[in-house]
Coordinates of C-alpha atoms and ligand atoms in Angstrom, one line a residue:
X1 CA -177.9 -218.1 2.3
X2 CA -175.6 -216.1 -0.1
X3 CA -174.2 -218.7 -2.0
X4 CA -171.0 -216.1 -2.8
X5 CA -169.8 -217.3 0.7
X6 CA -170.2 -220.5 -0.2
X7 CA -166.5 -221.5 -1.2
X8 CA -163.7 -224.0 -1.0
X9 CA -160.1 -222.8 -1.7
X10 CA -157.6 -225.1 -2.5
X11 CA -154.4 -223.1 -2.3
X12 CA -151.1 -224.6 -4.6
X13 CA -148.0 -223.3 -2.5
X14 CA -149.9 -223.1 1.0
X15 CA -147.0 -222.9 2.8
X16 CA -145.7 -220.2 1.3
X17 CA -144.4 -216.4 1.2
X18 CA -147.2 -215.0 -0.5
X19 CA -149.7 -217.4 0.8
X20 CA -148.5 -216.5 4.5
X21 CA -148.0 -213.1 4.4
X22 CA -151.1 -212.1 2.1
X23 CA -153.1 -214.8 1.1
X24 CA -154.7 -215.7 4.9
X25 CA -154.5 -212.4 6.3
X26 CA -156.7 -211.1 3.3
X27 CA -159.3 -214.4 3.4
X28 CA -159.1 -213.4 7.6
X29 CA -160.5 -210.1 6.7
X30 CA -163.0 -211.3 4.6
X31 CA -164.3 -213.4 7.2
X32 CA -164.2 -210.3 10.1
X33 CA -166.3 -208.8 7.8
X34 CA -168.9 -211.7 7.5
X35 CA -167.7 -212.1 3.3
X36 CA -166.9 -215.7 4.5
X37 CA -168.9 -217.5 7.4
X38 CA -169.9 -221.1 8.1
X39 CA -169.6 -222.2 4.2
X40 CA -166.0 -222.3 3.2
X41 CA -162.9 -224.1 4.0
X42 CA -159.4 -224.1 2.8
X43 CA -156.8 -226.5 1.7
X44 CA -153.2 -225.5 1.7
X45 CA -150.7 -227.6 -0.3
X46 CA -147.6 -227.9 -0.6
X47 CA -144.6 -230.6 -0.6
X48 CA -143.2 -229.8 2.9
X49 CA -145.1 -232.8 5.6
X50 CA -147.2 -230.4 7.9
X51 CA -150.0 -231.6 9.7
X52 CA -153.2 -230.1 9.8
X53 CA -152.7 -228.6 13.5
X54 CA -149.4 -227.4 12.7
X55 CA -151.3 -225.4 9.5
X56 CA -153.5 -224.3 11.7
X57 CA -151.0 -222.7 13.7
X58 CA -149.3 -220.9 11.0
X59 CA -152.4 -219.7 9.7
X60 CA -153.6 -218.4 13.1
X61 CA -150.2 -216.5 13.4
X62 CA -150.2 -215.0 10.0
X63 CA -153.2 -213.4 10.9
X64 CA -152.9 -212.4 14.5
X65 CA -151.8 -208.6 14.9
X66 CA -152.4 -206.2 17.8
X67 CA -156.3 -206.3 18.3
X68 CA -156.9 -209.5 16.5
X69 CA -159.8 -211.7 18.6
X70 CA -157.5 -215.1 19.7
X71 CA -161.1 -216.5 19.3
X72 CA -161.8 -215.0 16.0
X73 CA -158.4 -216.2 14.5
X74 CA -159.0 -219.9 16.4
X75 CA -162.4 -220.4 14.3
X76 CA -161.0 -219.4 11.4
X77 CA -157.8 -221.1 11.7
X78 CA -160.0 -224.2 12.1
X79 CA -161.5 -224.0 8.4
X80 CA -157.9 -225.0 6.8
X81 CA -156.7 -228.2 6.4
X82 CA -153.6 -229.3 4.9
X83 CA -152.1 -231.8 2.4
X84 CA -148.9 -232.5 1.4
X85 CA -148.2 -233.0 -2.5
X86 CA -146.2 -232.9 -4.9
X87 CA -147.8 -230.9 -8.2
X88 CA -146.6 -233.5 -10.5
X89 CA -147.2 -236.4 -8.7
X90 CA -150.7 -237.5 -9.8
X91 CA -151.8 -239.9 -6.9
X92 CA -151.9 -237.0 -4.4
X93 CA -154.2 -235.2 -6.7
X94 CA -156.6 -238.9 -5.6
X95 CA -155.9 -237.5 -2.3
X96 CA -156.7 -234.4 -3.0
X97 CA -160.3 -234.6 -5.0
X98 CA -161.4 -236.9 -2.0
X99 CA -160.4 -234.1 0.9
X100 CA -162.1 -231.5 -1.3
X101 CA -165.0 -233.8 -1.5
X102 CA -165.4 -234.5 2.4
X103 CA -164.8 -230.8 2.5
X104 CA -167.8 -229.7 0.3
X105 CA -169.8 -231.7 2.5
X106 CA -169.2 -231.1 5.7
X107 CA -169.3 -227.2 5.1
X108 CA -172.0 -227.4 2.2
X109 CA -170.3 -225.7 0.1
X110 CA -172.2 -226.8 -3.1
X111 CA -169.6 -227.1 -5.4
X112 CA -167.9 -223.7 -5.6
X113 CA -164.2 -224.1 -5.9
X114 CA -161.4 -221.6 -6.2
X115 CA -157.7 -222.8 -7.4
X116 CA -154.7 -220.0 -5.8
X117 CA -151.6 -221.2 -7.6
X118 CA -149.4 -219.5 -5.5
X119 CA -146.5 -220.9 -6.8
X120 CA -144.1 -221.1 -10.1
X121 CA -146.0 -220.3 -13.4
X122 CA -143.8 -223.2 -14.5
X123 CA -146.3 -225.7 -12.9
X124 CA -150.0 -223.7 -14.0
X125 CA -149.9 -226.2 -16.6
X126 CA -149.6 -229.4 -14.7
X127 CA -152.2 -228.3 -12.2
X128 CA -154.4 -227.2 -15.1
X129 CA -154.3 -230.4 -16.3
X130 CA -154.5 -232.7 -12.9
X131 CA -157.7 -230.6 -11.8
X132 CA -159.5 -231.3 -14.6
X133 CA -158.6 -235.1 -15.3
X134 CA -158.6 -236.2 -11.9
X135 CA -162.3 -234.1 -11.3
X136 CA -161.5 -231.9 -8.8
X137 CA -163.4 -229.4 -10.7
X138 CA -167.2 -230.2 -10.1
X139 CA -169.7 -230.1 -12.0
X140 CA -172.5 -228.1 -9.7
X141 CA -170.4 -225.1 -8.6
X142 CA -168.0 -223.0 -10.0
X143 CA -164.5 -223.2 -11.0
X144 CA -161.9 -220.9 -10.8
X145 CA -158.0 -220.3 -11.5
X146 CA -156.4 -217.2 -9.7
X147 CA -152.7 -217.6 -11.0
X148 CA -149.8 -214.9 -10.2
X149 CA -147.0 -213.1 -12.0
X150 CA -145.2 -213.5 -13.5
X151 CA -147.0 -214.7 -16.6
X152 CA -144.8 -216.0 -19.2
X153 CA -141.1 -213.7 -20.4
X154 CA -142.3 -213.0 -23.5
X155 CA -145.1 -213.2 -25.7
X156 CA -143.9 -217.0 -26.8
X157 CA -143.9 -218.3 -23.6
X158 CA -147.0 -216.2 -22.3
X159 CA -148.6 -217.7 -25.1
X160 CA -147.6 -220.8 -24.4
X161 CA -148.6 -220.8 -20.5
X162 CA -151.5 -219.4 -21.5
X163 CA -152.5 -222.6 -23.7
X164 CA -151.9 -225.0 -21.2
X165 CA -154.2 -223.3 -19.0
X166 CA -157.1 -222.8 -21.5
X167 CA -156.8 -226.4 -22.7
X168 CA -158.7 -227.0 -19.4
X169 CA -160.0 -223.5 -18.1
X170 CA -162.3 -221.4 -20.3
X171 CA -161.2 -217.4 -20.3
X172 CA -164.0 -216.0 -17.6
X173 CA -162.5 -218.3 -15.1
X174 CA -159.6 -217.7 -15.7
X175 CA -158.6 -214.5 -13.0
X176 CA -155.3 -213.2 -13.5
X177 CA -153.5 -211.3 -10.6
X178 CA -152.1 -208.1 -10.6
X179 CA -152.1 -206.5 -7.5
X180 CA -152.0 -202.8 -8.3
X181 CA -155.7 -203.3 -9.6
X182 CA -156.9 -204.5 -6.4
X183 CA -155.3 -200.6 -5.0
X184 CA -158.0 -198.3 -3.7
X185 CA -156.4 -195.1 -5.1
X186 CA -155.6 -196.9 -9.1
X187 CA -159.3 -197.8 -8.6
X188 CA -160.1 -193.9 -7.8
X189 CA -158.7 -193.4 -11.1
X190 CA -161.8 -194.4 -13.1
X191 CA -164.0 -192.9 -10.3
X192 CA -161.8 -189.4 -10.9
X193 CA -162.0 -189.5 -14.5
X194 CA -165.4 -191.0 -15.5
X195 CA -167.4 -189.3 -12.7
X196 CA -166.7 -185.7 -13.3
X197 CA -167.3 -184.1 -16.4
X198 CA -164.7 -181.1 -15.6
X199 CA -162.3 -184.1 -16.2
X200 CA -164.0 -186.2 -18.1
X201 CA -163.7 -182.9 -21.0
X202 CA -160.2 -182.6 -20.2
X203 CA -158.7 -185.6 -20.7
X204 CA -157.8 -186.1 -24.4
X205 CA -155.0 -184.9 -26.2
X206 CA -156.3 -181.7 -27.0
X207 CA -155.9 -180.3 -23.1
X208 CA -153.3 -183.3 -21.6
X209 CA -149.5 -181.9 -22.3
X210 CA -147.9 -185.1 -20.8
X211 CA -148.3 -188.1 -18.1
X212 CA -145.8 -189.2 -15.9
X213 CA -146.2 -192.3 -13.9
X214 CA -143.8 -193.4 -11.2
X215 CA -143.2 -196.6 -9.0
X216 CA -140.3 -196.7 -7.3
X217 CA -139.1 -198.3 -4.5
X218 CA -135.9 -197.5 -2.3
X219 CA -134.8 -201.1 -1.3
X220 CA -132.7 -202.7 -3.3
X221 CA -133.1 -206.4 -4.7
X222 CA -132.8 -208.2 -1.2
X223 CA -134.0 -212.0 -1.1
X224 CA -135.3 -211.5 -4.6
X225 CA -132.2 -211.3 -6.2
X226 CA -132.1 -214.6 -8.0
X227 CA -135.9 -214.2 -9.6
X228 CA -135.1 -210.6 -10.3
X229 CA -131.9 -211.4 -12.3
X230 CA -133.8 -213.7 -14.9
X231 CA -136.7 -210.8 -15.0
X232 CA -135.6 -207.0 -14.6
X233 CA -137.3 -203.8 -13.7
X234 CA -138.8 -203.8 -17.5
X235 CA -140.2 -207.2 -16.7
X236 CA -141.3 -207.0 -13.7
X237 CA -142.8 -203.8 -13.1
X238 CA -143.6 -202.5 -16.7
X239 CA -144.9 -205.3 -18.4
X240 CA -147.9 -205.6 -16.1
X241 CA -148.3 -202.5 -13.1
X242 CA -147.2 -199.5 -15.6
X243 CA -148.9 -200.8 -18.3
X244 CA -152.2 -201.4 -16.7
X245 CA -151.9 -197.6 -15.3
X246 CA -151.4 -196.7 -18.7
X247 CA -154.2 -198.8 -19.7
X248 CA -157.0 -197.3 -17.5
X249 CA -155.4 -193.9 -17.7
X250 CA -155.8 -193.6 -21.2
X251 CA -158.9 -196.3 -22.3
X252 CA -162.0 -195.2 -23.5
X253 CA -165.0 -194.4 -21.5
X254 CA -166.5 -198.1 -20.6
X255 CA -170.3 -198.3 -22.5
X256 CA -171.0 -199.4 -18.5
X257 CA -169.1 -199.5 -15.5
X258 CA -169.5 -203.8 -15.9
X259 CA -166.6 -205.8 -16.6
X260 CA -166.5 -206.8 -20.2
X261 CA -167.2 -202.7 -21.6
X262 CA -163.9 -201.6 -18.9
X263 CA -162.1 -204.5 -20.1
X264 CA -162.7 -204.0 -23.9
X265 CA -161.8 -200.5 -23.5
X266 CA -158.4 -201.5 -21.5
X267 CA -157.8 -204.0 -24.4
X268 CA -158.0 -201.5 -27.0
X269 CA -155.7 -199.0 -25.5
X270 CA -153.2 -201.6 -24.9
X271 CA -153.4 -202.5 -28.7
X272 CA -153.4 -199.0 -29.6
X273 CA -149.8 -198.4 -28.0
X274 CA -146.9 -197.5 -30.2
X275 CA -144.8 -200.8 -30.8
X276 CA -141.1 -199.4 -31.1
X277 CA -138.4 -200.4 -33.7
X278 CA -134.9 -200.9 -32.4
X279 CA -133.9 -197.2 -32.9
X280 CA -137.2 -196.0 -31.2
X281 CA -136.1 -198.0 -28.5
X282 CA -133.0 -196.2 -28.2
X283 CA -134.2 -192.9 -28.5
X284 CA -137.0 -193.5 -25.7
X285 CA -136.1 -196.1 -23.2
X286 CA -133.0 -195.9 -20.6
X287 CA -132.0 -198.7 -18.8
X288 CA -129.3 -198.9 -15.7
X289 CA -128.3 -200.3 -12.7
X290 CA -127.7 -199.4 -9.1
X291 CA -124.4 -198.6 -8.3
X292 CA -122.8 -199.3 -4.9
X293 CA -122.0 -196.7 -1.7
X294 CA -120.4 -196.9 1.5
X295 CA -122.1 -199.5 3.2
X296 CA -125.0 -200.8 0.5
X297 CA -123.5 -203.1 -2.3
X298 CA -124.1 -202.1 -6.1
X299 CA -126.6 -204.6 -8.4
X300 CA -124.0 -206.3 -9.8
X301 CA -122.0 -206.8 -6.0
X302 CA -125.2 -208.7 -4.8
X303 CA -125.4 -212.3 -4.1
X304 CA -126.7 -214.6 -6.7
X305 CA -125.8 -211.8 -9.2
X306 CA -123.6 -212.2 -11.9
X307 CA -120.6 -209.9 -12.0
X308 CA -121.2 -208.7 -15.6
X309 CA -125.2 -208.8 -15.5
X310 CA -127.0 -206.9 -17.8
X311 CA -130.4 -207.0 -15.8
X312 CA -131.7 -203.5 -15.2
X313 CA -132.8 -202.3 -12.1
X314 CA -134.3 -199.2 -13.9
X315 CA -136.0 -197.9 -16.6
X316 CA -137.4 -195.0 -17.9
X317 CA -139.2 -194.8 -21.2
X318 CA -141.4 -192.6 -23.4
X319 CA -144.1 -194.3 -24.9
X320 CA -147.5 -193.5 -27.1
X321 CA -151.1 -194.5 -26.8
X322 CA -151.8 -194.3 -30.5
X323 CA -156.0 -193.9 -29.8
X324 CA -157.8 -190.7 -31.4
X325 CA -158.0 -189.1 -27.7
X326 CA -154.4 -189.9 -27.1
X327 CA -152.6 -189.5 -30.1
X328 CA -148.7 -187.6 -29.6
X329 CA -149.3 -187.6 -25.8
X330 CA -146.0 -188.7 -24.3
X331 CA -146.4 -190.8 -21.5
X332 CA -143.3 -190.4 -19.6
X333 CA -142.9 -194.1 -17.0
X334 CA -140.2 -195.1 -14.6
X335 CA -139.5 -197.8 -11.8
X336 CA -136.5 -198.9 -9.9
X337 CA -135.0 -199.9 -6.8
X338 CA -132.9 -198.1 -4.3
X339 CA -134.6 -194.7 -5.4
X340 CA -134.8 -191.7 -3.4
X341 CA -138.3 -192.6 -2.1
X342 CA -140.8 -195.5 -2.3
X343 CA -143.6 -194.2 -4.0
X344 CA -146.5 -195.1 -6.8
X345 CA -147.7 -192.0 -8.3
X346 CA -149.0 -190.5 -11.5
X347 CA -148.9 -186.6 -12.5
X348 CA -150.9 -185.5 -15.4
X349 CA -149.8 -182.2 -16.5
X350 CA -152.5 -180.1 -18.1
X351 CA -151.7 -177.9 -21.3
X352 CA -150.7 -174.3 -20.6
X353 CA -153.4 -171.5 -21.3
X354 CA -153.2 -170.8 -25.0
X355 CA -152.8 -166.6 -24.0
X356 CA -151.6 -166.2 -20.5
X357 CA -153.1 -162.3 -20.4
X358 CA -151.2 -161.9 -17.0
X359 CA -147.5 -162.2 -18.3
X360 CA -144.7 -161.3 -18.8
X361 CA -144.2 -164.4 -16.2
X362 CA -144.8 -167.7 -16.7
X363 CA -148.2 -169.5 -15.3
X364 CA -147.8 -172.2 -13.3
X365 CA -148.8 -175.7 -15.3
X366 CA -152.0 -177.3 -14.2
X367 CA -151.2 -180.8 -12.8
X368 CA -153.5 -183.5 -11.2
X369 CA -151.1 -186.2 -8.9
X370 CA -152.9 -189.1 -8.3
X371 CA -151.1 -190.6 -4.9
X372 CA -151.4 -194.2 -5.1
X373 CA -148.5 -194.8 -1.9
X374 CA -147.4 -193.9 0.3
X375 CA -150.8 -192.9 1.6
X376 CA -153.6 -192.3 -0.8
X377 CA -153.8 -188.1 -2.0
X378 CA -155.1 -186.5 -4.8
X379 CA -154.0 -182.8 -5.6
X380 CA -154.8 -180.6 -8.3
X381 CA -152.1 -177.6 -8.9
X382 CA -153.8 -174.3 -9.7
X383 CA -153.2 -170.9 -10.3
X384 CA -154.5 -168.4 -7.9
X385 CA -154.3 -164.8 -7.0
X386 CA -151.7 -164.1 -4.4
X387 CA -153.4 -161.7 -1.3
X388 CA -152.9 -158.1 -1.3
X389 CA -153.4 -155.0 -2.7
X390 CA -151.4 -155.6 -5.8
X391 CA -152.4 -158.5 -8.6
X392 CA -150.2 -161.5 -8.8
X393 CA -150.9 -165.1 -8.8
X394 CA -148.9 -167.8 -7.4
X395 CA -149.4 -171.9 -7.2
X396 CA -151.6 -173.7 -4.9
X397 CA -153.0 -177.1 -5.0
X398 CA -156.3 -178.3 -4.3
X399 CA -155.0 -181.4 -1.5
X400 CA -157.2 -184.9 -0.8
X401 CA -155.7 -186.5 1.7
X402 CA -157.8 -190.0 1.7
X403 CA -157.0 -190.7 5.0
X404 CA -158.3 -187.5 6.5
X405 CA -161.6 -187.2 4.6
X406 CA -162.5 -190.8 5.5
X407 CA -161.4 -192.8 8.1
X408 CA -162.9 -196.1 7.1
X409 CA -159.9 -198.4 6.9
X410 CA -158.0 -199.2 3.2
X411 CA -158.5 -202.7 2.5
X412 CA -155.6 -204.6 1.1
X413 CA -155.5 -205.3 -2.9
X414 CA -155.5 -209.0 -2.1
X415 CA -158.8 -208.4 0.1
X416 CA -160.2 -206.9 -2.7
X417 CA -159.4 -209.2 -5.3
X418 CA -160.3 -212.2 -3.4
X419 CA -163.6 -211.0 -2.6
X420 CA -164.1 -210.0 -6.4
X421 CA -163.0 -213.8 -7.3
X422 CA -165.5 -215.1 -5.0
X423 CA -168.2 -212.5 -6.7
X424 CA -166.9 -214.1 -10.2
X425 CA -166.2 -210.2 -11.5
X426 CA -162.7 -210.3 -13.4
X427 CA -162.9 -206.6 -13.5
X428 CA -159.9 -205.5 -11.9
X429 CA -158.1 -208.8 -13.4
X430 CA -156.1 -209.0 -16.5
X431 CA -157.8 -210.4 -19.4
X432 CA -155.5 -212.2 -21.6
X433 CA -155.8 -209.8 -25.0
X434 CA -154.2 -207.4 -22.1
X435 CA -151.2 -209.6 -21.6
X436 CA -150.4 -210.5 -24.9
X437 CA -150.5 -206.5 -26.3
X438 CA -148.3 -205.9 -23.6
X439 CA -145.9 -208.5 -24.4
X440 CA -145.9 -207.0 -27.5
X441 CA -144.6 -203.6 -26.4
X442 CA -142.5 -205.2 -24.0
X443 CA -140.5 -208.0 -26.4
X444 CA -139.6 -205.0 -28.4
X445 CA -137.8 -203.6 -26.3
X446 CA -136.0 -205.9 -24.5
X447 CA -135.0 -207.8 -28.0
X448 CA -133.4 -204.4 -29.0
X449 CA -131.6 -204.2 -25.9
X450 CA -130.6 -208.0 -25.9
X451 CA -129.0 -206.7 -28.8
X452 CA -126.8 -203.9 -27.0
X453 CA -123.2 -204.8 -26.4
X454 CA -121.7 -202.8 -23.6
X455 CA -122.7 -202.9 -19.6
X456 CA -125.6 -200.7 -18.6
X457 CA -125.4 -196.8 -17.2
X458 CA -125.2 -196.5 -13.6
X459 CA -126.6 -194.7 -10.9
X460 CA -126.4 -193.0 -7.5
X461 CA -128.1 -195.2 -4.8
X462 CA -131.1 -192.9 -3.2
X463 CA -131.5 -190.5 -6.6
X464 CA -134.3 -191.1 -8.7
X465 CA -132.3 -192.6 -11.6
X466 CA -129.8 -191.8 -13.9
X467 CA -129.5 -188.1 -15.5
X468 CA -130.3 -190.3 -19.0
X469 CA -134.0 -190.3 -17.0
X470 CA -134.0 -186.6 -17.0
X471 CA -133.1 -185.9 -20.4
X472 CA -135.6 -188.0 -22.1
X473 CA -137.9 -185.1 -20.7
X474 CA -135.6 -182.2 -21.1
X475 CA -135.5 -183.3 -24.7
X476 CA -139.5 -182.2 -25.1
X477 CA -139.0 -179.3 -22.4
X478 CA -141.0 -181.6 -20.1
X479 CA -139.1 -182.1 -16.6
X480 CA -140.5 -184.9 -13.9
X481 CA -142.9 -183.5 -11.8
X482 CA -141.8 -185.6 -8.6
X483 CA -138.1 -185.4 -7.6
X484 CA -135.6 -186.7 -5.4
X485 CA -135.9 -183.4 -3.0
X486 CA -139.7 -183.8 -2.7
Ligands
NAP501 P1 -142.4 -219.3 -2.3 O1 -142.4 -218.7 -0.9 O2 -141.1 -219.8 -2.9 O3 -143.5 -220.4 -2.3 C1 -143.6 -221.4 -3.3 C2 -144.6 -222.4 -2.8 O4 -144.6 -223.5 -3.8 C3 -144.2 -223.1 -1.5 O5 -145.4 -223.2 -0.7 C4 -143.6 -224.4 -1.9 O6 -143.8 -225.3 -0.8 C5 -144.5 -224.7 -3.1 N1 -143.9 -225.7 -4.0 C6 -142.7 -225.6 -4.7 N2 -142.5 -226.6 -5.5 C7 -143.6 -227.5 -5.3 C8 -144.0 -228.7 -5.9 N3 -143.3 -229.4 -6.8 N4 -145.2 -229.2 -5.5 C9 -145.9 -228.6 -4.6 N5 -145.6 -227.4 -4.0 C10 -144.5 -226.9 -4.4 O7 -143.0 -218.2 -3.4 P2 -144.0 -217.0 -3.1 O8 -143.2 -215.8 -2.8 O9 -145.0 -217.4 -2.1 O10 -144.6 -216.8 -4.6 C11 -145.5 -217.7 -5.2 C12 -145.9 -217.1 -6.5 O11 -146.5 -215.8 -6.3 C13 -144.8 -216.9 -7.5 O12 -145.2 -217.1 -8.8 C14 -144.4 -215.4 -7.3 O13 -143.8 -214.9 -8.5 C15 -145.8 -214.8 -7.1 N6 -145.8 -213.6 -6.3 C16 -145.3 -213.5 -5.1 C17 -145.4 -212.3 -4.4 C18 -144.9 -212.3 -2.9 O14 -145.1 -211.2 -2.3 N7 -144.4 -213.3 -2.3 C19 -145.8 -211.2 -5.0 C20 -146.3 -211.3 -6.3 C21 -146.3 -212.5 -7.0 P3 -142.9 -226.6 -0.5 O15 -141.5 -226.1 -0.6 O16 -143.4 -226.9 0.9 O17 -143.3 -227.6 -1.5

């Protein structure tokens, strides 16, 4: 028996959002593709009474779409099992440690347990603590803590979360969620770089003019308002998904494609990024909200918003990886809501040829565009000659459209990162040095904007930003390589 699919999940906030609409459709998968058989079982917690039928039921709905097997989904629904408790209440964890128990043995699990908090960071440490002290953790198996963001605000209080998890949970159990890692085409970015040496030559300083990286979404705060209020776009989007692009975008070249040479390599380019002062900050980050149209409410109209907020619903920011390879590279980043298009993408423009022998007009730039969504596309912009009789060149690209060259199916980042939980690789999770550097950068700049009196630029619903956006390019003759028109 592989004793990877040997597993009991005990899943903190098991009834909800993310455990619903991610969490079971993902471990679903896993089992349709034999990951999980016979040898696992699932406990969902949470404070709300359910029984374990009525879990059952939600479970087997959350993972029914067209085409699912009603007897597939009925087998697996009967794996989970449900109890309801209250995080800080000790006695259920009693409860809890004797379910997991009768669990272990009736599936023979042997041990191997894997904690979801899928709730409030505010209670990791309470858990932390109850799992250990009332020996839910076993002794012959494994142990392991997959906790989501947000972790911490700020350095401080990352710190602190941090330390009330390790007091019970050494570092390589510890598997820190961000789902952008789990994403087939951010993965591709490694494969791209590392696996052909026309790139692999290329990418350093001495050929790379600029990178741009976007994520933006075009819906505005909806039922997120009140988290997104205490966090903001620099928070929530920067801090962890941008950074981590920038990371593996600009990291060395791993000793091994193994989990502690990628990870070293991320950690020392996140330490290696410039750390702004309060003027810096000025000069390369822009900050604004979304103002309101006809019909769609501005940030600061929505519900559970306050009417002078300062929280921004986009930034855009220059920043440096100080490393030898990528040393006075601008790295140009954005994110917001209600932008002109939802998107993830990253353009690396290419230096231009130092003596274009063709002139008097300008070559086209090179750019590679990693796609990461809408669908998953790599294109690299070239120049080429132009057919006819006379010579002229104009600009293609070189277009990989995932979808069309392979037709196996995308799995979901939270497929993907479960499975790699249950394999015990922490590859594509955040090691804690990772965090903390990018707290760093972060705190910086939100303490200097803290400091800003004054409310925030505005802009246009549907554009992609303010003009503010545009000018931090225009200001090194660089201009965004995706626009609102594209
Ligand atoms: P949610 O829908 O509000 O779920 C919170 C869960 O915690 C519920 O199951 C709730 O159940 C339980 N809970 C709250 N207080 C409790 C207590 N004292 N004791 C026991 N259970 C308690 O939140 P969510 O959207 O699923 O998010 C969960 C975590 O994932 C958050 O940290 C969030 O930031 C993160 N996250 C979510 C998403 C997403 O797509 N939803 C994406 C990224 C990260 P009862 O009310 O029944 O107790």
């Amino acid at each position: 028996m592989d004793t990877r699919q040997q597993a009991l999940f005990i899943i903190f906030g098991g009834t909800g959002d993310l455990a619903k609409r991610k969490l079971y459709p993902s471990l679903f998968e896993l089992y349709e593709k034999g990951f999980l058989k016979e040898n696992f079982a699932v406990i969902g917690t949470a404070r709300r009474p359910w029984t374990d039928e009525y879990f059952q039921e939600v479970v087997r709905k959350s993972v029914t779409v067209e085409g699912t097997s009603k007897e597939d989904a009925d087998e697996f629904a009967q794996h989970f099992y449900y109890q309801s408790h209250n995080v800080n209440d000790t006695e259920h964890y009693v409860t809890l440690q004797k379910l997991a128990q009768r669990l272990d043995e009736k599936y023979s699990i042997g041990g191997n347990r894997l904690f979801y908090l899928a709730m409030s960071p505010r209670f990791f440490g309470t858990i932390a603590e109850h799992l250990k002290s009332q020996k839910i953790v076993t002794d012959n198996g494994y142990n392991r803590l997959i906790i989501e963001k947000p972790f911490g605000h700020d350095l401080p209080s990352a710190r602190e979360l941090n330390d009330s998890i390790g007091r019970y949970f050494a570092e390589d159990s510890v598997f820190r969620i961000d789902h952008y890692l789990g994403k087939e085409m951010i993965q591709n970015i490694a494969a791209v770089r590392f696996g052909n040496n026309l790139f692999r030559a290329l990418w350093n300083n001495r050929y790379i003019d600029n990178i741009q990286i976007t994520l933006s979404e075009a819906l505005g705060v909806e039922e997120r308002a009140g988290y997104y209020e205490t966090a903001g776009a620099l928070r929530d989007m920067v801090q962890n998904h941008i950074l981590q692009i920038v990371s593996l975008l600009t990291m060395n070249m791993p000793a091994s494609f193994t989990e502690s040479d990628i990870r070293r390599e991320k950690i020392y380019a996140l330490k290696a990024l410039q750390v702004y002062t309060p003027e810096q900050v000025e000069e390369n980050f822009v900050r604004a909200q979304y103002a309101g149209t006809s019909g769609l409410k501005g940030y600061r109209q929505e519900e559970q918003i306050a009417d002078d907020s300062k929280t921004e619903t986009f930034v855009a920011g220059k920043l440096f990886v100080e490393s030898e390879n990528f040393s006075g590279v601008p790295i140009y980043i954005r994110t917001g809501k209600r932008l002109a298009k939802k998107t993830t993408r990253i353009d690396i423009v290419f230096k231009d040829v130092p003596k274009n022998i063709f002139g008097p007009e300008k070559l086209g730039k090179n750019i590679l565009t990693i796609i990461v969504e809408p669908e998953g596309e790599i294109y690299l912009q070239m120049n080429v000659k132009k057919i006819g009789q006379n010579f002229g060149l104009q600009v293609q690209k070189l277009d990989l459209l995932q979808s069309e060259n392979d037709d196996s199916p995308v799995p979901e980042a939270y497929e993907k990162l479960i499975l790699d939980a249950l394999r015990g690789d922490a590859t594509n999770f955040t090691h804690w040095e990772e965090v903390a550097y990018s707290w760093k950068f972060v705190d910086a700049i939100r303490t200097a904007w803290d400091k800003k009196e004054g409310p925030l630029v505005e802009y246009t619903s549907g554009s992609m930003g303010p003009h503010e956006a545009d000018d931090l390019l225009a200001h090194d003759g660089h201009k965004w390589v995706f626009s609102a028109e594209d």
